[in-house]
Amino acid sequence: MISKTMEQALNKQVNREFYSAYLYLSMSSYFETANMKGFAKWMRIQAKEEQIHALKLYDYLLARGGKANLLDIEAPKGKWSSAGKVFEEVYSHEQKVTGMINALVDLAVKEKDHASFEMLQWFVKEQVEEEEHASGILAQVTCVGDVPGHLFYLDHHLGKRE
Ligand SMILES: [Fe+2]
Ligand SMILES: [Fe+2]
């Protein structure tokens, strides 16, 4: 059975993953409004992935005899000034999440909770990809700048995400 400390910490992370989903869904709606359908689609898929992350932790908590406490989800902001600003925020948000995952791994070590340590390794690897994708797209958006034709191309490219 999982310790109360770990249970509480993982419940907090479930909430943060759902917040990530909320944030990315909000970004998706911003892009929809700006008529950037490819960016919107990319963000919507990203939001769905964050829900999967949340449920992965939720299922793990239950499998370990823990209790899932679903906490209030903070409202994300809904307005950005450009695609570049959105991706600056995605990248810094993912870096923050990496810090949270690392703190959970530290806690698992401290609690001698090998099962949680092992489960969290999936998230450690996932965060490497998340940061790589966010920083990669940020670099592309920055490179393209505000040139409409180039942005249109990038929008088309991002819309190919499945
Ligand atoms: Fe996540
Ligand atoms: Fe993420």
Coordinates of N, CA and C and ligand atoms in Angstrom, one line a residue:
M1 N 0.8 -1.2 0.0 CA 0.0 0.0 0.0 C 0.9 1.3 0.0
I2 N 0.4 2.3 -0.7 CA 1.1 3.5 -0.8 C 1.1 4.3 0.4
S3 N 2.2 5.1 0.7 CA 2.2 5.9 1.9 C 1.3 7.2 1.7
K4 N 0.8 7.7 2.8 CA 0.0 8.9 2.7 C 0.7 10.1 2.0
T5 N 2.0 10.2 2.3 CA 2.8 11.3 1.7 C 2.9 11.2 0.2
M6 N 3.2 9.9 -0.2 CA 3.3 9.7 -1.7 C 1.9 9.9 -2.3
E7 N 0.9 9.4 -1.6 CA -0.5 9.5 -2.2 C -0.9 11.0 -2.4
Q8 N -0.5 11.8 -1.4 CA -0.9 13.2 -1.5 C -0.1 13.9 -2.7
A9 N 1.2 13.5 -2.7 CA 2.1 14.1 -3.8 C 1.6 13.7 -5.2
L10 N 1.2 12.4 -5.3 CA 0.8 12.0 -6.7 C -0.6 12.6 -7.0
N11 N -1.4 12.8 -6.0 CA -2.7 13.4 -6.3 C -2.5 14.8 -6.8
K12 N -1.6 15.5 -6.2 CA -1.2 16.9 -6.7 C -0.8 16.8 -8.1
Q13 N 0.0 15.8 -8.4 CA 0.5 15.7 -9.8 C -0.7 15.4 -10.8
V14 N -1.6 14.6 -10.4 CA -2.8 14.3 -11.2 C -3.4 15.7 -11.6
N15 N -3.6 16.5 -10.5 CA -4.2 17.8 -10.7 C -3.4 18.7 -11.7
R16 N -2.0 18.6 -11.6 CA -1.2 19.4 -12.5 C -1.2 18.9 -13.9
E17 N -1.4 17.6 -14.1 CA -1.5 17.1 -15.4 C -2.8 17.6 -16.1
F18 N -3.9 17.5 -15.3 CA -5.1 18.0 -15.8 C -5.1 19.5 -16.0
Y19 N -4.3 20.3 -15.2 CA -4.1 21.7 -15.5 C -3.4 21.9 -16.8
S20 N -2.4 21.1 -17.0 CA -1.6 21.1 -18.3 C -2.6 20.9 -19.5
A21 N -3.5 19.9 -19.3 CA -4.5 19.7 -20.4 C -5.4 20.9 -20.6
Y22 N -5.8 21.5 -19.5 CA -6.6 22.7 -19.5 C -5.9 23.9 -20.2
L23 N -4.6 24.0 -19.9 CA -3.8 25.1 -20.5 C -3.7 24.9 -22.0
Y24 N -3.4 23.7 -22.4 CA -3.2 23.4 -23.8 C -4.5 23.5 -24.6
L25 N -5.6 23.1 -23.9 CA -6.9 23.3 -24.6 C -7.2 24.8 -24.8
S26 N -6.8 25.6 -23.8 CA -7.0 27.0 -23.9 C -6.2 27.6 -25.0
M27 N -5.0 27.1 -25.1 CA -4.1 27.5 -26.2 C -4.7 27.1 -27.6
S28 N -5.3 25.9 -27.6 CA -5.9 25.4 -28.8 C -7.0 26.3 -29.2
S29 N -7.8 26.7 -28.3 CA -9.0 27.6 -28.6 C -8.5 29.0 -29.1
Y30 N -7.3 29.4 -28.5 CA -6.7 30.7 -28.9 C -6.4 30.6 -30.4
F31 N -5.7 29.5 -30.8 CA -5.3 29.3 -32.2 C -6.5 29.1 -33.1
E32 N -7.6 28.5 -32.6 CA -8.8 28.3 -33.4 C -9.3 29.7 -33.8
T33 N -9.4 30.6 -32.8 CA -9.9 31.9 -32.9 C -9.0 32.7 -33.9
A34 N -7.7 32.4 -33.8 CA -6.8 33.2 -34.7 C -6.7 32.5 -36.1
N35 N -7.6 31.5 -36.3 CA -7.7 30.8 -37.6 C -6.4 30.1 -38.0
M36 N -5.7 29.6 -36.9 CA -4.5 28.8 -37.2 C -4.8 27.4 -36.8
K37 N -5.4 26.7 -37.7 CA -6.0 25.4 -37.5 C -5.0 24.3 -37.2
G38 N -3.8 24.4 -37.8 CA -2.8 23.4 -37.6 C -2.2 23.5 -36.1
F39 N -2.0 24.7 -35.7 CA -1.5 25.0 -34.3 C -2.6 24.5 -33.4
A40 N -3.8 24.8 -33.7 CA -5.0 24.4 -32.8 C -5.0 22.9 -32.7
K41 N -4.8 22.2 -33.8 CA -4.9 20.7 -33.7 C -3.8 20.2 -32.9
W42 N -2.6 20.7 -33.1 CA -1.4 20.3 -32.4 C -1.7 20.4 -30.9
M43 N -2.2 21.5 -30.5 CA -2.4 21.8 -29.1 C -3.5 20.9 -28.5
R44 N -4.5 20.7 -29.3 CA -5.6 19.8 -28.8 C -5.1 18.4 -28.6
I45 N -4.3 17.9 -29.5 CA -3.7 16.6 -29.3 C -2.8 16.6 -28.0
Q46 N -2.1 17.7 -27.8 CA -1.2 17.8 -26.6 C -2.1 17.8 -25.3
A47 N -3.2 18.5 -25.4 CA -4.2 18.5 -24.2 C -4.6 17.1 -23.9
K48 N -4.9 16.3 -25.0 CA -5.3 14.9 -24.8 C -4.2 14.1 -24.1
E49 N -3.0 14.3 -24.6 CA -1.9 13.6 -24.0 C -1.7 13.9 -22.5
E50 N -2.0 15.1 -22.1 CA -1.9 15.5 -20.7 C -3.0 14.8 -19.9
Q51 N -4.1 14.6 -20.5 CA -5.2 13.9 -19.8 C -4.8 12.4 -19.6
I52 N -4.1 11.9 -20.6 CA -3.6 10.5 -20.4 C -2.6 10.4 -19.3
H53 N -1.7 11.4 -19.2 CA -0.7 11.5 -18.1 C -1.4 11.5 -16.7
A54 N -2.5 12.3 -16.6 CA -3.2 12.4 -15.4 C -3.8 11.0 -15.0
L55 N -4.4 10.4 -16.0 CA -5.1 9.1 -15.7 C -4.1 8.0 -15.4
K56 N -2.9 8.1 -16.0 CA -1.9 7.1 -15.7 C -1.5 7.2 -14.2
L57 N -1.4 8.4 -13.7 CA -1.1 8.5 -12.2 C -2.3 8.1 -11.4
Y58 N -3.5 8.5 -11.8 CA -4.8 8.1 -11.2 C -4.9 6.6 -11.0
D59 N -4.7 5.9 -12.2 CA -4.8 4.5 -12.2 C -3.8 3.8 -11.2
Y60 N -2.6 4.4 -11.3 CA -1.5 3.9 -10.4 C -1.9 4.0 -8.9
L61 N -2.4 5.2 -8.6 CA -2.8 5.5 -7.2 C -3.8 4.4 -6.7
L62 N -4.8 4.1 -7.5 CA -5.8 3.1 -7.2 C -5.2 1.7 -7.1
A63 N -4.3 1.4 -8.1 CA -3.7 0.1 -8.1 C -2.9 -0.2 -6.8
R64 N -2.4 0.9 -6.2 CA -1.6 0.8 -5.0 C -2.4 0.9 -3.7
G65 N -3.7 0.9 -3.9 CA -4.6 1.0 -2.7 C -4.7 2.4 -2.2
G66 N -4.3 3.4 -3.0 CA -4.4 4.8 -2.6 C -5.8 5.3 -2.9
K67 N -6.0 6.5 -2.5 CA -7.3 7.2 -2.8 C -7.0 8.3 -3.8
A68 N -7.9 8.4 -4.8 CA -7.7 9.6 -5.7 C -8.6 10.7 -5.2
N69 N -7.9 11.8 -4.9 CA -8.6 13.0 -4.4 C -8.6 14.0 -5.6
L70 N -9.7 14.2 -6.2 CA -9.7 15.1 -7.4 C -9.9 16.6 -6.9
L71 N -8.8 17.3 -7.1 CA -8.8 18.7 -6.6 C -9.3 19.7 -7.6
D72 N -9.5 20.9 -7.2 CA -9.9 22.0 -8.1 C -8.9 22.2 -9.2
I73 N -9.3 22.3 -10.4 CA -8.4 22.6 -11.5 C -8.3 24.1 -11.7
E74 N -7.1 24.7 -11.6 CA -7.0 26.1 -11.8 C -7.4 26.5 -13.2
A75 N -8.0 27.7 -13.4 CA -8.4 28.2 -14.7 C -7.1 28.7 -15.4
P76 N -6.9 28.3 -16.7 CA -5.7 28.8 -17.4 C -6.0 30.1 -18.0
K77 N -5.0 30.8 -18.4 CA -5.3 32.1 -19.1 C -5.8 31.7 -20.6
G78 N -6.4 32.7 -21.2 CA -7.0 32.4 -22.5 C -6.5 33.3 -23.7
K79 N -5.5 34.2 -23.4 CA -5.1 35.1 -24.4 C -3.6 35.2 -24.5
W80 N -3.1 35.2 -25.7 CA -1.7 35.4 -25.9 C -1.5 36.4 -27.1
S81 N -0.3 37.0 -27.2 CA -0.2 38.0 -28.2 C 0.3 37.4 -29.5
S82 N 0.9 36.2 -29.5 CA 1.4 35.6 -30.7 C 1.7 34.1 -30.5
A83 N 1.9 33.4 -31.7 CA 2.2 32.0 -31.6 C 3.5 31.8 -30.8
G84 N 4.4 32.7 -31.0 CA 5.7 32.7 -30.3 C 5.6 32.7 -28.8
K85 N 4.7 33.6 -28.4 CA 4.4 33.8 -26.9 C 3.8 32.5 -26.3
V86 N 2.9 31.9 -27.1 CA 2.3 30.6 -26.7 C 3.4 29.6 -26.5
F87 N 4.3 29.4 -27.4 CA 5.3 28.4 -27.3 C 6.4 28.7 -26.3
E88 N 6.6 30.0 -26.0 CA 7.5 30.3 -24.9 C 6.9 29.8 -23.6
E89 N 5.6 29.9 -23.5 CA 4.9 29.5 -22.3 C 4.8 27.9 -22.2
V90 N 4.6 27.3 -23.4 CA 4.6 25.8 -23.4 C 6.0 25.3 -22.9
Y91 N 7.0 25.9 -23.4 CA 8.4 25.4 -23.1 C 8.6 25.6 -21.6
S92 N 8.3 26.8 -21.1 CA 8.6 27.1 -19.7 C 7.7 26.2 -18.8
H93 N 6.4 26.0 -19.2 CA 5.5 25.1 -18.4 C 6.1 23.7 -18.4
E94 N 6.5 23.2 -19.5 CA 7.1 21.8 -19.5 C 8.3 21.7 -18.6
Q95 N 9.2 22.8 -18.6 CA 10.3 22.7 -17.7 C 9.9 22.7 -16.3
K96 N 8.8 23.4 -15.9 CA 8.3 23.4 -14.6 C 7.8 22.0 -14.2
V97 N 7.1 21.4 -15.2 CA 6.6 20.0 -14.9 C 7.7 19.1 -14.7
T98 N 8.8 19.2 -15.5 CA 10.0 18.3 -15.3 C 10.5 18.5 -13.8
G99 N 10.5 19.7 -13.3 CA 10.9 19.9 -12.0 C 10.0 19.2 -11.0
M100 N 8.7 19.2 -11.3 CA 7.7 18.5 -10.4 C 8.0 17.0 -10.4
I101 N 8.2 16.4 -11.6 CA 8.4 15.0 -11.7 C 9.7 14.6 -11.0
N102 N 10.8 15.4 -11.2 CA 12.0 15.2 -10.5 C 11.8 15.2 -8.9
A103 N 11.0 16.1 -8.5 CA 10.7 16.2 -7.0 C 10.0 14.9 -6.5
L104 N 9.1 14.4 -7.4 CA 8.4 13.2 -7.0 C 9.3 12.0 -7.0
V105 N 10.3 12.0 -7.9 CA 11.3 10.9 -7.9 C 12.1 11.0 -6.6
D106 N 12.5 12.2 -6.3 CA 13.3 12.4 -5.0 C 12.5 11.9 -3.8
L107 N 11.2 12.2 -3.8 CA 10.3 11.7 -2.7 C 10.2 10.2 -2.7
A108 N 10.1 9.6 -3.9 CA 10.0 8.1 -3.9 C 11.3 7.5 -3.4
V109 N 12.4 8.1 -3.6 CA 13.7 7.6 -3.1 C 13.7 7.8 -1.6
K110 N 13.3 8.9 -1.1 CA 13.3 9.2 0.3 C 12.3 8.3 1.1
E111 N 11.2 7.9 0.4 CA 10.2 7.1 1.0 C 10.5 5.6 0.8
K112 N 11.6 5.3 0.1 CA 12.0 3.9 -0.3 C 10.8 3.3 -1.0
D113 N 10.1 4.0 -1.8 CA 8.9 3.5 -2.6 C 9.4 3.1 -4.0
H114 N 9.9 1.9 -4.1 CA 10.4 1.4 -5.4 C 9.4 1.4 -6.5
A115 N 8.2 1.0 -6.2 CA 7.1 0.9 -7.2 C 6.8 2.3 -7.8
S116 N 6.7 3.3 -6.9 CA 6.5 4.7 -7.4 C 7.7 5.2 -8.2
F117 N 8.9 4.8 -7.7 CA 10.1 5.2 -8.4 C 10.1 4.7 -9.9
E118 N 9.7 3.4 -10.0 CA 9.7 2.7 -11.3 C 8.7 3.4 -12.2
M119 N 7.5 3.6 -11.6 CA 6.4 4.2 -12.4 C 6.8 5.6 -12.9
L120 N 7.4 6.3 -12.1 CA 7.8 7.7 -12.4 C 8.9 7.8 -13.5
Q121 N 9.6 6.7 -13.7 CA 10.6 6.7 -14.8 C 10.0 7.0 -16.1
W122 N 8.8 6.5 -16.3 CA 8.1 6.8 -17.6 C 7.9 8.3 -17.8
F123 N 7.6 9.0 -16.7 CA 7.4 10.4 -16.8 C 8.7 11.1 -17.0
V124 N 9.8 10.6 -16.4 CA 11.1 11.2 -16.6 C 11.4 11.2 -18.0
K125 N 11.2 10.1 -18.7 CA 11.5 10.0 -20.1 C 10.6 10.8 -20.9
E126 N 9.3 10.8 -20.6 CA 8.3 11.6 -21.3 C 8.7 13.1 -21.3
Q127 N 9.2 13.6 -20.1 CA 9.5 15.0 -20.0 C 10.7 15.4 -20.9
V128 N 11.6 14.4 -21.2 CA 12.7 14.7 -22.1 C 12.1 15.0 -23.5
E129 N 11.1 14.2 -23.9 CA 10.4 14.4 -25.2 C 9.6 15.7 -25.2
E130 N 8.9 15.9 -24.1 CA 8.0 17.1 -24.0 C 8.8 18.4 -24.2
E131 N 10.0 18.4 -23.5 CA 10.8 19.6 -23.6 C 11.4 19.8 -25.0
E132 N 11.8 18.6 -25.5 CA 12.4 18.6 -26.9 C 11.4 19.2 -27.9
H133 N 10.2 18.7 -27.8 CA 9.1 19.1 -28.8 C 8.8 20.6 -28.6
A134 N 8.6 21.0 -27.3 CA 8.3 22.4 -27.1 C 9.4 23.4 -27.5
S135 N 10.6 23.0 -27.2 CA 11.7 23.9 -27.6 C 12.0 23.9 -29.1
G136 N 11.7 22.7 -29.7 CA 11.9 22.6 -31.1 C 10.9 23.5 -31.9
I137 N 9.6 23.5 -31.5 CA 8.6 24.3 -32.1 C 8.8 25.8 -31.8
L138 N 9.2 26.0 -30.6 CA 9.5 27.4 -30.2 C 10.6 28.0 -31.1
A139 N 11.7 27.2 -31.4 CA 12.8 27.6 -32.3 C 12.2 27.9 -33.7
Q140 N 11.3 27.0 -34.2 CA 10.7 27.2 -35.5 C 9.9 28.5 -35.6
V141 N 9.0 28.6 -34.6 CA 8.2 29.8 -34.6 C 9.0 31.1 -34.5
T142 N 10.1 31.1 -33.7 CA 10.9 32.2 -33.6 C 11.6 32.5 -34.9
C143 N 12.1 31.5 -35.6 CA 12.7 31.6 -36.8 C 11.8 32.2 -37.9
V144 N 10.6 31.7 -37.9 CA 9.6 32.2 -38.9 C 9.1 33.6 -38.6
G145 N 9.1 34.0 -37.3 CA 8.7 35.4 -36.9 C 7.2 35.6 -37.3
D146 N 7.0 36.8 -37.7 CA 5.6 37.2 -38.1 C 5.3 37.2 -39.5
V147 N 6.2 36.5 -40.3 CA 6.0 36.5 -41.8 C 4.8 35.6 -42.1
P148 N 3.6 36.2 -42.6 CA 2.4 35.4 -42.7 C 2.6 34.1 -43.6
G149 N 3.3 34.2 -44.7 CA 3.5 33.0 -45.5 C 4.2 31.9 -44.8
H150 N 5.2 32.3 -44.1 CA 6.0 31.2 -43.3 C 5.2 30.6 -42.2
L151 N 4.4 31.5 -41.5 CA 3.5 31.0 -40.4 C 2.5 30.0 -41.0
F152 N 2.0 30.4 -42.2 CA 1.0 29.5 -42.8 C 1.6 28.1 -43.1
Y153 N 2.8 28.1 -43.5 CA 3.5 26.9 -43.8 C 3.7 26.0 -42.5
L154 N 4.1 26.7 -41.4 CA 4.3 26.0 -40.2 C 3.0 25.5 -39.6
D155 N 1.9 26.3 -39.8 CA 0.6 25.9 -39.3 C 0.2 24.6 -40.1
H156 N 0.4 24.6 -41.4 CA 0.1 23.4 -42.2 C 0.9 22.2 -41.7
H157 N 2.2 22.4 -41.4 CA 3.1 21.4 -40.9 C 2.6 20.8 -39.6
L158 N 2.3 21.7 -38.7 CA 1.9 21.2 -37.3 C 0.5 20.5 -37.4
G159 N -0.3 20.9 -38.3 CA -1.6 20.2 -38.5 C -1.5 18.8 -38.9
K160 N -0.3 18.4 -39.3 CA -0.1 16.9 -39.7 C 0.0 16.0 -38.5
R161 N 0.1 16.6 -37.3 CA 0.3 15.7 -36.1 C -0.9 14.8 -36.0
E162 N -0.7 13.5 -35.7 CA -1.8 12.6 -35.5 C -1.9 12.2 -34.1
Ligands
FE1 FE 2.3 15.7 -18.7
FE2 FE 3.5 17.8 -20.9

